[in-house]
């Protein structure tokens, strides 16, 4: 994951903006391998709108932001035969989205974290959808700190909507729900014992 983990005991929340920044950085790196490619440029159509409520005591912390970027010389991957990919300048593109997070302390060592995101990306030259734009996602994580040797337990549920806007090298992907759980404690200074279970519903999905 490219999202910073807020707590070493907790799974990171979805971080779509960081994903897009990392992708742009990665794509810019292709410039050194394909010198003919023009450098990627991205600028906001308008300043990012951010709303944040600072956590005071047990009050919830909320963060919401709206993003709208115009991209010049987007370097994208494309394919003309199966399992063979090339890279090219796409031209002009636009990325828009809304992200929201909520963190709250519920007392008795329990906390709640939730996140929501929605994004759209299209080429401004031919109106095609862009690769790597995540569908609507909602996640909810409940954590419990037991106050003894850092003991904790957590359950996280994430719903991913159907991706009906595939990019040039993608395909329509059905929606799915993931449930993960973990528990652990410190057994010695600097040593943590942790047990975790991923995809407890045994969902089949396209990564």
Tab-separated table of N, CA and C in Angstrom, residues 23-24 27 40 71 91 93 111 137-138 146-147 181 189 191 193 199:
chain	number	residue	atom	x	y	z
A	23	UNK	N	1.098	7.285	-8.949
A	23	UNK	CA	1.011	6.861	-10.343
A	23	UNK	C	1.650	7.901	-11.259
A	24	UNK	N	1.345	9.183	-10.997
A	24	UNK	CA	1.932	10.230	-11.834
A	24	UNK	C	3.450	10.228	-11.722
A	27	UNK	N	4.698	7.257	-13.671
A	27	UNK	CA	4.616	7.485	-15.109
A	27	UNK	C	5.675	8.481	-15.562
A	40	UNK	N	4.961	14.446	-17.911
A	40	UNK	CA	3.602	14.569	-17.411
A	40	UNK	C	3.457	15.880	-16.658
A	71	UNK	N	-4.604	17.121	-16.843
A	71	UNK	CA	-3.294	16.504	-17.049
A	71	UNK	C	-2.874	16.691	-18.499
A	91	UNK	N	-2.048	12.528	-24.171
A	91	UNK	CA	-2.496	13.870	-24.505
A	91	UNK	C	-3.105	14.524	-23.278
A	93	UNK	N	-6.011	14.939	-20.261
A	93	UNK	CA	-6.935	14.125	-19.477
A	93	UNK	C	-7.415	14.930	-18.278
A	111	UNK	N	-12.464	2.227	18.780
A	111	UNK	CA	-12.414	3.327	17.818
A	111	UNK	C	-13.014	2.879	16.492
A	137	UNK	N	-15.763	3.337	-3.416
A	137	UNK	CA	-15.287	2.461	-2.354
A	137	UNK	C	-15.729	3.006	-1.003
A	138	UNK	N	-16.225	2.104	-0.160
A	138	UNK	CA	-16.596	2.457	1.207
A	138	UNK	C	-15.937	1.445	2.140
A	146	UNK	N	-6.985	-3.232	24.260
A	146	UNK	CA	-7.293	-3.829	25.552
A	146	UNK	C	-6.472	-3.244	26.697
A	147	UNK	N	-5.450	-2.440	26.361
A	147	UNK	CA	-4.691	-1.780	27.405
A	147	UNK	C	-3.735	-2.681	28.150
A	181	UNK	N	-9.725	-9.373	9.418
A	181	UNK	CA	-9.671	-9.283	10.875
A	181	UNK	C	-8.248	-9.527	11.338
A	189	UNK	N	9.839	-6.942	24.528
A	189	UNK	CA	10.186	-5.605	24.024
A	189	UNK	C	10.566	-5.649	22.541
A	191	UNK	N	8.861	-6.975	20.185
A	191	UNK	CA	8.372	-8.179	19.506
A	191	UNK	C	6.857	-8.245	19.658
A	193	UNK	N	3.295	-10.290	18.541
A	193	UNK	CA	2.659	-11.473	17.984
A	193	UNK	C	1.328	-11.050	17.380
A	199	UNK	N	-9.701	-11.547	3.568
A	199	UNK	CA	-10.762	-12.029	2.684
A	199	UNK	C	-11.516	-13.197	3.333
